[in-house]
Coordinates of C-alpha atoms and ligand atoms in Angstrom, one line a residue:
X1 CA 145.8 -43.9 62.0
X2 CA 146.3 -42.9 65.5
X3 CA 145.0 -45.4 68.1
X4 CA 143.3 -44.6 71.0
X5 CA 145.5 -44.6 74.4
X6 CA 145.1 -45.8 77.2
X7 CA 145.7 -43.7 80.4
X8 CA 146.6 -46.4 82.4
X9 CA 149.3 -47.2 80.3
X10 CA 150.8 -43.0 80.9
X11 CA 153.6 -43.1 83.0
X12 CA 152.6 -41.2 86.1
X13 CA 153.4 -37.8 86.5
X14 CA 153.7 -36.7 82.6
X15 CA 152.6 -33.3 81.9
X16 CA 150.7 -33.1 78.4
X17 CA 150.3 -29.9 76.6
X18 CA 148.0 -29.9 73.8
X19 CA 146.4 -26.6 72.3
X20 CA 143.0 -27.9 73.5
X21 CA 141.2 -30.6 75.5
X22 CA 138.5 -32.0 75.4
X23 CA 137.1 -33.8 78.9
X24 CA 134.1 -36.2 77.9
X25 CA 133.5 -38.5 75.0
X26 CA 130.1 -38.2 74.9
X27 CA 127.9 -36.6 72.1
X28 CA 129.4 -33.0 72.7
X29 CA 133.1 -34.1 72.6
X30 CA 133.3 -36.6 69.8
X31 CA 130.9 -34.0 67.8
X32 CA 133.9 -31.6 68.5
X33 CA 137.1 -33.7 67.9
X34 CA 135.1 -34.5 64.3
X35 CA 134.8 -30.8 63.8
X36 CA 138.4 -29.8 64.7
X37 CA 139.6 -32.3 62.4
X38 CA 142.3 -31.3 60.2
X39 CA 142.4 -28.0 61.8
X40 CA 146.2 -27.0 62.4
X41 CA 145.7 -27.3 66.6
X42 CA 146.2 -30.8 68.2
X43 CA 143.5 -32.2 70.4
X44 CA 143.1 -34.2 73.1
X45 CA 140.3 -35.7 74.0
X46 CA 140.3 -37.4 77.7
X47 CA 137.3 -39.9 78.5
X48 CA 136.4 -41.6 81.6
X49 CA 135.3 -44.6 80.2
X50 CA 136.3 -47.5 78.1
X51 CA 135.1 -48.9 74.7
X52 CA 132.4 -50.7 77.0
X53 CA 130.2 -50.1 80.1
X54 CA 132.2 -51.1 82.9
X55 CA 130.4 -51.2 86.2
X56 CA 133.4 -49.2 88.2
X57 CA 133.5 -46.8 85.7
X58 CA 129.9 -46.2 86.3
X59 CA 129.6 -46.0 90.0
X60 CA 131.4 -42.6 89.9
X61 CA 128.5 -41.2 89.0
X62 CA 126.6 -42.0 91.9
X63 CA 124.7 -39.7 93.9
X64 CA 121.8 -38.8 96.0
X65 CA 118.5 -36.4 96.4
X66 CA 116.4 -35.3 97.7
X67 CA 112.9 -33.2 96.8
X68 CA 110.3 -34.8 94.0
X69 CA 112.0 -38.3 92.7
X70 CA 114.4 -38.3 90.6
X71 CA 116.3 -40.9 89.1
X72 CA 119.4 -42.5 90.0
X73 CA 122.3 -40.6 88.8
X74 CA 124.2 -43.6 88.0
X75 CA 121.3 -44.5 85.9
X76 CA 120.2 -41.6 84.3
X77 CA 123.5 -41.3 82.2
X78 CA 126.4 -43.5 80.8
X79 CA 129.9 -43.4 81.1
X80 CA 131.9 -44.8 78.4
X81 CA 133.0 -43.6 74.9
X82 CA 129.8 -42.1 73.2
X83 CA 128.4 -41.1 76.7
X84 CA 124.3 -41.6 77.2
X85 CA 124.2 -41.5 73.8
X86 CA 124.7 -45.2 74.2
X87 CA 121.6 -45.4 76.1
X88 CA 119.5 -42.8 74.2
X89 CA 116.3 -43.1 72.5
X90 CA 116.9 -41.0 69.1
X91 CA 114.0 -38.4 69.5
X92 CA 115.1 -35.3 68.1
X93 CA 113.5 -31.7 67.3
X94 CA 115.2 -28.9 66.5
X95 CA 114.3 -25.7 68.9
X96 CA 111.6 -23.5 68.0
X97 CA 112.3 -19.5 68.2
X98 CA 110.2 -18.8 70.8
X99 CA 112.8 -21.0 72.6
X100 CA 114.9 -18.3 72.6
X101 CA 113.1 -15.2 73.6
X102 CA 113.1 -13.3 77.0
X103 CA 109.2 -14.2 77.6
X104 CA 107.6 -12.1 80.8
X105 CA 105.6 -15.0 81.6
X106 CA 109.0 -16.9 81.9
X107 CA 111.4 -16.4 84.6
X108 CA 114.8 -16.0 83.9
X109 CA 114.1 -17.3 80.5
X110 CA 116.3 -15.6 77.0
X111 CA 119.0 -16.7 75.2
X112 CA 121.8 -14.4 74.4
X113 CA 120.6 -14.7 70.9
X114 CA 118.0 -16.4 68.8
X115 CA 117.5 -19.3 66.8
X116 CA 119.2 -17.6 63.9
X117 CA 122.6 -18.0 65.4
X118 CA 122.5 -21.9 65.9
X119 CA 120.4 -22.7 62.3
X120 CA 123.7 -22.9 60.2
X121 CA 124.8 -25.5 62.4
X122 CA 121.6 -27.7 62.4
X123 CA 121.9 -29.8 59.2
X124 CA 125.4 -30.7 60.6
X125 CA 124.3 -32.0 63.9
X126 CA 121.3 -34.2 61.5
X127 CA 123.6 -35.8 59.7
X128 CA 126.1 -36.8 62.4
X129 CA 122.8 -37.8 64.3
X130 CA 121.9 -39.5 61.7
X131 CA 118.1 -38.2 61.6
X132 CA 117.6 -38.2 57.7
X133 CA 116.1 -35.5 55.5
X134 CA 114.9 -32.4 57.6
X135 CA 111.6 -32.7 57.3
X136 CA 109.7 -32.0 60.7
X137 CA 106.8 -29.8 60.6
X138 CA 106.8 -30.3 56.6
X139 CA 105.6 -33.6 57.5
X140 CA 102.0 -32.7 58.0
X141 CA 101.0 -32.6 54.4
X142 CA 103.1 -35.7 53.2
X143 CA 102.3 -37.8 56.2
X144 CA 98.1 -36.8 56.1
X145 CA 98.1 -38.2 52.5
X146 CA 99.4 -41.4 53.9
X147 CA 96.4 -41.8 56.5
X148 CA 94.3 -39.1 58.0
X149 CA 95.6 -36.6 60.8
X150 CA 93.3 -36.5 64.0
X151 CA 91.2 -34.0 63.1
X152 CA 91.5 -31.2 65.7
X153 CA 89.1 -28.0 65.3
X154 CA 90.7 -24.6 65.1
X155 CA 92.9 -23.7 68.2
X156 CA 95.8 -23.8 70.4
X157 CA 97.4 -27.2 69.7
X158 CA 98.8 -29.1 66.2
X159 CA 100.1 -32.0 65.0
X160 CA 104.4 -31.6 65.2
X161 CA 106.6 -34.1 64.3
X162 CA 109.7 -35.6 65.6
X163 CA 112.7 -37.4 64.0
X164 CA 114.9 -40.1 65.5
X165 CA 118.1 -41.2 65.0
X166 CA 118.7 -44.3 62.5
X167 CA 117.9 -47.3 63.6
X168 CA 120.4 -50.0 63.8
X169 CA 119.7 -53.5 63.9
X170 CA 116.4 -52.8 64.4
X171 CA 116.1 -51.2 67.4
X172 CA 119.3 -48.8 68.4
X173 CA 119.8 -45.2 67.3
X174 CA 123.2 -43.8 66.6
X175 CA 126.0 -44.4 69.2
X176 CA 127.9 -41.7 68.8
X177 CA 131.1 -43.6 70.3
X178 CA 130.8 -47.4 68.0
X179 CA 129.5 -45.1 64.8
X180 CA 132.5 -42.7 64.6
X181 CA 135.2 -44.5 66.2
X182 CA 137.2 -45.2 62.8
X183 CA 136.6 -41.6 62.2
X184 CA 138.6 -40.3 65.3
X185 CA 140.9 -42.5 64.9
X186 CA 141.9 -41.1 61.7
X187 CA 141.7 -37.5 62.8
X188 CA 145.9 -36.6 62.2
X189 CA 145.6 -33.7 65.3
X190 CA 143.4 -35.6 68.0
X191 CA 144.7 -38.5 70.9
X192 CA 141.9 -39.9 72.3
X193 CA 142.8 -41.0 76.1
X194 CA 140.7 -43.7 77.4
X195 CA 140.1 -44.8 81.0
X196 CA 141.1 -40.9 82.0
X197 CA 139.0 -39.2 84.4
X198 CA 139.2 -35.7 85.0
X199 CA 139.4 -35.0 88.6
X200 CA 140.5 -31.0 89.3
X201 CA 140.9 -28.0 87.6
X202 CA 143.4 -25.5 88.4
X203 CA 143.6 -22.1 88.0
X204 CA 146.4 -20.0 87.2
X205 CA 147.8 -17.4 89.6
X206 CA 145.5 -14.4 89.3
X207 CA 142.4 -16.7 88.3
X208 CA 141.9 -15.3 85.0
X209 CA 142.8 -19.0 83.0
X210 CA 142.5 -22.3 83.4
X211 CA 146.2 -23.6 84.4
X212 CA 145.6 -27.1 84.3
X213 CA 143.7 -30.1 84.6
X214 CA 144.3 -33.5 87.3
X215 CA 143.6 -37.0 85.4
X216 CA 143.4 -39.9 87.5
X217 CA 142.6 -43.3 86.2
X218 CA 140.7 -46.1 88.4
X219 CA 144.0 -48.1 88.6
X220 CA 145.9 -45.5 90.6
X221 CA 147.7 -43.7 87.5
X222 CA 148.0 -40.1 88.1
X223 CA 148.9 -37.4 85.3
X224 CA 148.4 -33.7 84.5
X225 CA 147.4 -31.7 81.0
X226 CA 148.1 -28.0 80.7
X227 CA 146.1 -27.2 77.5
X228 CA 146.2 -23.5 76.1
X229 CA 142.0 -23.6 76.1
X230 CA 139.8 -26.8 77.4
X231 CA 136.4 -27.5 76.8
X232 CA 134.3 -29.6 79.8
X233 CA 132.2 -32.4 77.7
X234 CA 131.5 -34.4 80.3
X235 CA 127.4 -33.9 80.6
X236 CA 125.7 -31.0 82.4
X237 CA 125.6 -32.7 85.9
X238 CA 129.7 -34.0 85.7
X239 CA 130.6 -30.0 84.0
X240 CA 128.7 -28.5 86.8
X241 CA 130.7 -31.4 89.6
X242 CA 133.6 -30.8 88.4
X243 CA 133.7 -27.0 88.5
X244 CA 132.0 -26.9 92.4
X245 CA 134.3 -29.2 93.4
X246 CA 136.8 -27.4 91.9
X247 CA 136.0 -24.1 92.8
X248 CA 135.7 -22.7 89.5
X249 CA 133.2 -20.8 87.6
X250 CA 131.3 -20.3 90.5
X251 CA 131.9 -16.5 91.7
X252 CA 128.2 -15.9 91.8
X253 CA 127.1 -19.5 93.3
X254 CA 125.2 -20.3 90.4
X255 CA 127.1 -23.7 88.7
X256 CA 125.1 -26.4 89.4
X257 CA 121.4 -24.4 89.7
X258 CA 118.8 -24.5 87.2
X259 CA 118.9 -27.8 86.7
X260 CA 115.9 -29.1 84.5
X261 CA 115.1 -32.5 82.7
X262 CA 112.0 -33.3 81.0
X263 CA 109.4 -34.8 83.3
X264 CA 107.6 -37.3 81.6
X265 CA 104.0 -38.2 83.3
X266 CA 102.6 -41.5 82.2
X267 CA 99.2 -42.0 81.7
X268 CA 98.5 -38.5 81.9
X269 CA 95.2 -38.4 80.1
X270 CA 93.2 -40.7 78.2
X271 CA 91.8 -40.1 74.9
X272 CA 89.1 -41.2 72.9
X273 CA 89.1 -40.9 69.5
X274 CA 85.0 -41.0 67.8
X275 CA 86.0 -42.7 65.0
X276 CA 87.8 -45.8 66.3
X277 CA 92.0 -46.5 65.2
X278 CA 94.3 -42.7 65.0
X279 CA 96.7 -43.5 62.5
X280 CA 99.9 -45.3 62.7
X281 CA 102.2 -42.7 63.2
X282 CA 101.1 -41.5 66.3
X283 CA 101.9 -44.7 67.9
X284 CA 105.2 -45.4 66.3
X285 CA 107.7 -43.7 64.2
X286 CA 106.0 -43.9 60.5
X287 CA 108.6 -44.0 57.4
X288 CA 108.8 -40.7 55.0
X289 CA 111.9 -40.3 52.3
X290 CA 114.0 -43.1 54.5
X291 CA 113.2 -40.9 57.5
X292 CA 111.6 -42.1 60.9
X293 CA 109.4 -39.7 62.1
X294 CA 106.6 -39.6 64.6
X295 CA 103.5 -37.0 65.3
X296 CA 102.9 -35.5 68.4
X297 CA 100.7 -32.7 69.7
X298 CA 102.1 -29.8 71.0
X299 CA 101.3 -26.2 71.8
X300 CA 101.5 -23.2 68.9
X301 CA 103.7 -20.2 70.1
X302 CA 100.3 -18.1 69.9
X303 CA 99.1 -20.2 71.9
X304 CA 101.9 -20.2 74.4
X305 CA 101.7 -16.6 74.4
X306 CA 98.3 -16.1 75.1
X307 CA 98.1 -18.8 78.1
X308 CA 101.6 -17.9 79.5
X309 CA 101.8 -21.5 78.8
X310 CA 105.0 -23.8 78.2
X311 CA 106.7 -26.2 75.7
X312 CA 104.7 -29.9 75.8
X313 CA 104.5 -32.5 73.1
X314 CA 102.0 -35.0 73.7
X315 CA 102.0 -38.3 72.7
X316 CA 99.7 -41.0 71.9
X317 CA 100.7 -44.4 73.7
X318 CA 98.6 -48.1 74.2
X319 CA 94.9 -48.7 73.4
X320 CA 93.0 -48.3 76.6
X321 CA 89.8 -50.6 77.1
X322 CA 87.2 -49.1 77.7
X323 CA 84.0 -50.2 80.3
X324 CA 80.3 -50.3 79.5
X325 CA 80.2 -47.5 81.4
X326 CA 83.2 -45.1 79.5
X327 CA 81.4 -46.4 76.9
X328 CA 78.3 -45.2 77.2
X329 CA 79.3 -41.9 78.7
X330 CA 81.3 -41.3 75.4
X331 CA 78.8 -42.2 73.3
X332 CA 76.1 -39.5 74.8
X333 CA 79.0 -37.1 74.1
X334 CA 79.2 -37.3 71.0
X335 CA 75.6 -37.5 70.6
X336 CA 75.2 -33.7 72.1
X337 CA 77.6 -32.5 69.6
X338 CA 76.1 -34.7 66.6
X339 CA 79.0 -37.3 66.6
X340 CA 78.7 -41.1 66.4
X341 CA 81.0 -42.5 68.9
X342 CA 79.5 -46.2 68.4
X343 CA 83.1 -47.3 67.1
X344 CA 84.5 -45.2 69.3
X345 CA 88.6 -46.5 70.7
X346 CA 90.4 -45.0 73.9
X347 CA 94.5 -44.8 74.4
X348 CA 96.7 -43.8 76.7
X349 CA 98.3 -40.7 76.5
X350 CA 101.6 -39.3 77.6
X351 CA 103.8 -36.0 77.0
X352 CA 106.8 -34.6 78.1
X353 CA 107.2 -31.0 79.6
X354 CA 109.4 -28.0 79.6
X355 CA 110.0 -27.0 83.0
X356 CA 110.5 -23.1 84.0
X357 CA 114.1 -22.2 84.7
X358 CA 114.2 -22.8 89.1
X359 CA 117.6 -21.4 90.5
X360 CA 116.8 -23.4 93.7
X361 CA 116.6 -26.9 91.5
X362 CA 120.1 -27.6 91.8
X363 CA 122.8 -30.3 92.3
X364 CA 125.1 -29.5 95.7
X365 CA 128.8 -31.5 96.6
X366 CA 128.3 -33.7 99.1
X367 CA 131.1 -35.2 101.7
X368 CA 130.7 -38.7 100.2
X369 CA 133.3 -39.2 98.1
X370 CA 133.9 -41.9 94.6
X371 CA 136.7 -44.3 94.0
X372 CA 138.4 -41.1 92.7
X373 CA 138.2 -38.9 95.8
X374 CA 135.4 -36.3 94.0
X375 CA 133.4 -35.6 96.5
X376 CA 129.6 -36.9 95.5
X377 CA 126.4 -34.8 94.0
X378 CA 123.1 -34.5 95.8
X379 CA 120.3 -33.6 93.5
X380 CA 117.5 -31.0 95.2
X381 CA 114.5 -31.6 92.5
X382 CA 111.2 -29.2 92.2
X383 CA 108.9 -28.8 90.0
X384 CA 106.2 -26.2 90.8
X385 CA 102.5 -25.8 90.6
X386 CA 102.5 -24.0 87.6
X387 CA 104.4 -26.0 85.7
X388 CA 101.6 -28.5 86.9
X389 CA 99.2 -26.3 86.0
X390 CA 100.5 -25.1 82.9
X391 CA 100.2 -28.5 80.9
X392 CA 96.7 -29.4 82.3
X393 CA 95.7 -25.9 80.4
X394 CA 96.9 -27.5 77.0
X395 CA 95.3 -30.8 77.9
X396 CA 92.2 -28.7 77.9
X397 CA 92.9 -26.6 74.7
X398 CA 93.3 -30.3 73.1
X399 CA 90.5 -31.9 74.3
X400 CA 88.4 -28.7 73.3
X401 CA 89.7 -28.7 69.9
X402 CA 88.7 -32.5 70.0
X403 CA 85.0 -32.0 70.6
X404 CA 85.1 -28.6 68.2
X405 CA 86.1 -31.3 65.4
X406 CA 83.8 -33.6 66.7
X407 CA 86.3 -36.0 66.7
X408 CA 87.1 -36.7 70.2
X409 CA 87.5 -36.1 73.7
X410 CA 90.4 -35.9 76.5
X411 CA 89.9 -36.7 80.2
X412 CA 92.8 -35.8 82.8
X413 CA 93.9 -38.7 84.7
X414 CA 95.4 -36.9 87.9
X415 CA 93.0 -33.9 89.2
X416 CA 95.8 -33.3 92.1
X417 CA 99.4 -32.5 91.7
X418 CA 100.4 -35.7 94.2
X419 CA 99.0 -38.1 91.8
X420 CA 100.7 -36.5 89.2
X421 CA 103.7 -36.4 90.6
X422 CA 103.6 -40.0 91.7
X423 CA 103.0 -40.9 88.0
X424 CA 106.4 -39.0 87.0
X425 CA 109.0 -40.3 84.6
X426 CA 112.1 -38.2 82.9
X427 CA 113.9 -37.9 80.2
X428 CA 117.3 -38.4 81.1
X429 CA 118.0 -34.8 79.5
X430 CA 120.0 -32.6 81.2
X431 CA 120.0 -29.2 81.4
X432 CA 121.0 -26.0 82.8
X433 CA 123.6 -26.4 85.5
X434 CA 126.5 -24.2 83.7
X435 CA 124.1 -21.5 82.0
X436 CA 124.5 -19.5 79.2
X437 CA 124.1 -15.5 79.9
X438 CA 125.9 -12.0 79.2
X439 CA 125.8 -10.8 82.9
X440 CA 128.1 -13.2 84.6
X441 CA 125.4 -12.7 87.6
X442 CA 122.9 -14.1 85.6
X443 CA 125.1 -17.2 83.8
X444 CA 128.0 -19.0 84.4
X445 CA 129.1 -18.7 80.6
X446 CA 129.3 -15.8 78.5
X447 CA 127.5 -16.1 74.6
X448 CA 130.3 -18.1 73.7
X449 CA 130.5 -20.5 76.2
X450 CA 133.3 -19.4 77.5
X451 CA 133.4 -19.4 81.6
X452 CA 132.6 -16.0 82.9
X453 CA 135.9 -14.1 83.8
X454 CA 138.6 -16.9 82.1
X455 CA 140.3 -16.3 79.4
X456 CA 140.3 -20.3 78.6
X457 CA 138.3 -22.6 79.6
X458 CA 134.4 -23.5 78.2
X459 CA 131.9 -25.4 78.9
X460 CA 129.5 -27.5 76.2
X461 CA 126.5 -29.1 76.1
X462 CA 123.1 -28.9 77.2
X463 CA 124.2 -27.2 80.8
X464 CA 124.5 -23.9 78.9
X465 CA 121.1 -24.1 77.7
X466 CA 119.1 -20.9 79.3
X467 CA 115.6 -22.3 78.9
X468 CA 115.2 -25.9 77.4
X469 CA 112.1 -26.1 75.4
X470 CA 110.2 -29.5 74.8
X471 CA 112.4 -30.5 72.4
X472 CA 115.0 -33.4 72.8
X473 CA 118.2 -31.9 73.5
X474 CA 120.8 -33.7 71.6
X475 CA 120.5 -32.1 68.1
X476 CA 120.5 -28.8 69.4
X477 CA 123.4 -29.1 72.2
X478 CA 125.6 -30.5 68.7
X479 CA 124.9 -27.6 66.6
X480 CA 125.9 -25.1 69.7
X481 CA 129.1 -27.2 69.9
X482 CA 129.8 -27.0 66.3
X483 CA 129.1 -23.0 66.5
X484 CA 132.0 -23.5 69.5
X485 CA 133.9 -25.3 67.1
X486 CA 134.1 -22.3 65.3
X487 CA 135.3 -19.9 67.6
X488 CA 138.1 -22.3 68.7
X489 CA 139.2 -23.0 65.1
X490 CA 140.0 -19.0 65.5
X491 CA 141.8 -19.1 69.1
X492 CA 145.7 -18.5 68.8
X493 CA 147.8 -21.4 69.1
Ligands
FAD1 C1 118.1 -43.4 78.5 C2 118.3 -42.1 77.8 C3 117.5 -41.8 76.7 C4 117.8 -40.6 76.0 N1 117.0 -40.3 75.0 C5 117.2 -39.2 74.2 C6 116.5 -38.9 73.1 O1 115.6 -39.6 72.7 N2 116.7 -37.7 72.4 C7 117.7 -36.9 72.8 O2 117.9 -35.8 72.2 N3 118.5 -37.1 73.9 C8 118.3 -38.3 74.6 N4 119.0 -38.6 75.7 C9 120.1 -37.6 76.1 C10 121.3 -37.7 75.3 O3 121.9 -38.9 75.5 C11 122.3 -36.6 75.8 O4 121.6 -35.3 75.4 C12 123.6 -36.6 75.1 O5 124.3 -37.8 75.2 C13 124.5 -35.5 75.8 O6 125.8 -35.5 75.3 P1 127.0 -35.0 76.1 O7 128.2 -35.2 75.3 O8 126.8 -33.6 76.7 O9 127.0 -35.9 77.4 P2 127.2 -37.5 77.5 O10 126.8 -38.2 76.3 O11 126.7 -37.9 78.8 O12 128.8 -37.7 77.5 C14 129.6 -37.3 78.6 C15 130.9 -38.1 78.5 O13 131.8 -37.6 79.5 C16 132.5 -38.7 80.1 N5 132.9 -38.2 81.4 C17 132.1 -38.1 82.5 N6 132.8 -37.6 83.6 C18 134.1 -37.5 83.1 C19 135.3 -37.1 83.7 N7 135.4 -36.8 85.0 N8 136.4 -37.1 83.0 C20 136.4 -37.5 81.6 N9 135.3 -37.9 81.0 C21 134.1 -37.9 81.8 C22 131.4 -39.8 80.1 O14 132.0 -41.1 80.2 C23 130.7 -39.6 78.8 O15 131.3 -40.3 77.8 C24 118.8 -39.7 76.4 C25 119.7 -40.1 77.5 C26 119.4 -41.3 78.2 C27 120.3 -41.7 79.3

């Protein structure tokens, strides 16, 4: 069993050389030690942090920004072994195919290829997140023989389901870093260096490889690996810091643009359900074949087509009271469309949103610098009308589908985009900083995620990702870095 080391403990100055690195411990690089194991390479696998949070650690992510609020960047992410998946809620859904598609009404949307490409890896990145049977979509008929769906007349939105990660204790999901620790450390070609921060890449001469890579620790210890190929694993906002502070990647300014997370608006809408309770499992992750899983409402890909609309899911939150007032207001409703509503109930609803790619949402180096001497990230955040607009047009389609069904109805609770935006949460789901495209004027990483132009160095994780969908990321971002694990099972040693 190989322990983990720790980089303090390296005596300053050594030069390692492994066949490949690995820089981040998060999701993406423990996902791709696991893969590698056993394969005839060595690995290693440098992470920032500890086995632990450690305040120091996580003040090098730090930042500022400016545009619609965002939030902190020293909050938004953890930096120890297992990375935010220490922090993370367990949602998960795989991508749909439309995901992938070059859609006009999309800007800059298209993948270099389509769902297709990533499905062999999927069942993989279940099981390591621990997400049980696949069952999504295949829910409906299983889960409406438990209690009744919320009847919705024919249209543009259904009932889809997500799945989350096992709970532990009660209440956690998968840690990526606790869960598989044992694991790495019985992996015969990996060392795992704690405590090392990567702080500079170098290029070679004629900038067509990666050279090598700068490791500092917070205790002053300096060291240096040259690996044959490296992977950056560190989250799509560190990958895309790294590489612009670097100067690396970034021939055609576009590391660090695109940015996107999930904006989350609370109390977006309220609904009111005719009949009184909704079942269960909207509310709360039901139980089917050992498997959490929760409904939602999102958009069909007809549907998306046909409104140049966007990916959504919509969720049903807290019971709302509702006046004598609401009351009577939803009552003649349903009256004009021959409903009773005398029982009627009222809850909160909220959703998260797919954003359209934004070149101009982007993360820019700063001249404030960490403990480490990288100079800091300032985040410019948008989001646009239309992807405003876009939701509050499947808002409608739902709450027509409601009173089609006679089972409902929807009212928006912010008419103007500044009370929207003032009721915006996130995700903590980052995306698109290092993207994936053919032309290296369009992407920073070729359909391998490889770096444009180097023969050496790529980049994993969600950063890569062209458009992002609704779905949670995690899931997906494993089964692209197990498809990576692939091609560098295949790289000469
Ligand atoms: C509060 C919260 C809730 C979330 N909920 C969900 C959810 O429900 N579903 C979902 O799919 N996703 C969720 N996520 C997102 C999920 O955690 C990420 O998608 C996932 O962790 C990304 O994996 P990663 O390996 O790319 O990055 P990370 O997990 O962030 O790992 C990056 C690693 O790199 C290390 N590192 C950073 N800089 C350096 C450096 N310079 N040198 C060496 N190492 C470095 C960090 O310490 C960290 O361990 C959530 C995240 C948060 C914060």
């Amino acid at each position: 069993m190989s322990a983990f080391i720790d980089a303090r403990t390296v005596p300053a100055g050594t030069v390692l050389e492994p066949d490949l690195a690995i820089f981040g411990g998060g999701a993406v690089g423990i996902a791709l030690a696991l893969a590698l194991a056993h394969s005839p390479i060595s690995i290693m696998l440098f992470e920032s942090g500890g086995m632990d949070f450690d305040a120091a650690t996580q003040a090098l992510y730090a930042g500022s920004q400016a545009g619609v609020k965002y939030l902190p960047l020293d909050a938004c992410r953890m930096r120890y072994l297992g990375g935010s998946t220490n922090h993370w809620g367990g949602w998960s859904r795989p991508l749909d195919p439309i995901d992938f598609e070059k859609r006009d009404w999309v800007a800059h949307s298209g993948w270099p290829f389509g769902i297709e490409t990533l499905r062999p890896y999927l069942p993989r990145a279940q099981s390591l997140c621990e997400l049980g049977d696949w069952i999504y979509d295949e829910a409906t008929p299983r889960m409406a023989a438990l209690a009744p769906l919320l009847r919705l007349g024919e249209g543009g939105v259904y009932t889809s389901w997500f799945q989350f990660s096992k709970t532990r204790d009660d209440v956690l999901p998968t840690h990526f870093g606790t869960r598989y620790a044992d694991d790495l450390k019985r992996i015969p070609n990996l060392r795992l260096y704690l405590h090392a921060n990567a702080t500079a890449l170098k290029l070679n001469g004629n900038a067509s490889g990666l050279e090598s890579v700068a490791i500092a620790t917070l205790s002053g210890r300096k060291f240096t690996v040259k690996p044959r190929t490296a992977v950056l694993a560190m989250g799509a906002i560190e990958n895309a810091r790294l590489m612009l502070a670097s100067n690396v990647g970034n021939q055609n300014d576009l590391v660090g643009r695109y940015f996107a997370d999930h904006p989350i608006p609370r109390d977006t809408a309220t609904l009111v359900s005719f009949a009184g309770d909704i079942a269960g499992y909207y509310f709360n992750a039901g139980l089917l074949s050992a498997t959490q899983i929760r409904a939602t409402l999102a958009p069909t890909d007809a549907f998306k087509r046909s409104r140049k609309v966007l990916g959504s899911l919509t969720t049903i939150e807290t019971p709302v009271e509702m006046d004598d007032l609401a009351r009577a207001a939803v009552v003649t409703a349903a009256e004009a469309i021959g409903a009773d509503a005398s029982n009627a109930k009222a809850f909160s609803v909220g959703c998260g949103l797919e954003l359209e790619p934004d070149p101009e949402r982007r993360f820019v180096l700063t001249h404030e610098r960490d403990a480490l001497g990288l100079p800091r990230l300032k985040l410019i955040n948008r989001v646009s009308d239309s992807d405003f607009l876009r939701y509050r047009e499947t808002m409608k389609e739902l709450g027509r589908q409601l009173l089609a069904a006679g089972t409902g109805m929807i009212r928006l609770n912010y008419d103007t985009r500044a009370e929207w935006e003032s009721a915006l949460d996130w995700g903590d789901h980052h995306l698109g900083t290092t993207r994936m495209h053919v032309d290296p004027k369009q992407g920073v990483v070729d359909a391998d995620s490889k770096v444009h132009g180097l023969s050496n160095l790529f980049v994993a994780g969600s950063g890569v990702f062209p458009t992002y969908s609704a779905s949670n990321p995690t899931l997906n971002l494993i089964a692209l870095t197990l498809r990576l694990a692939g091609h560098l099972r295949k790289l000469p040693r």
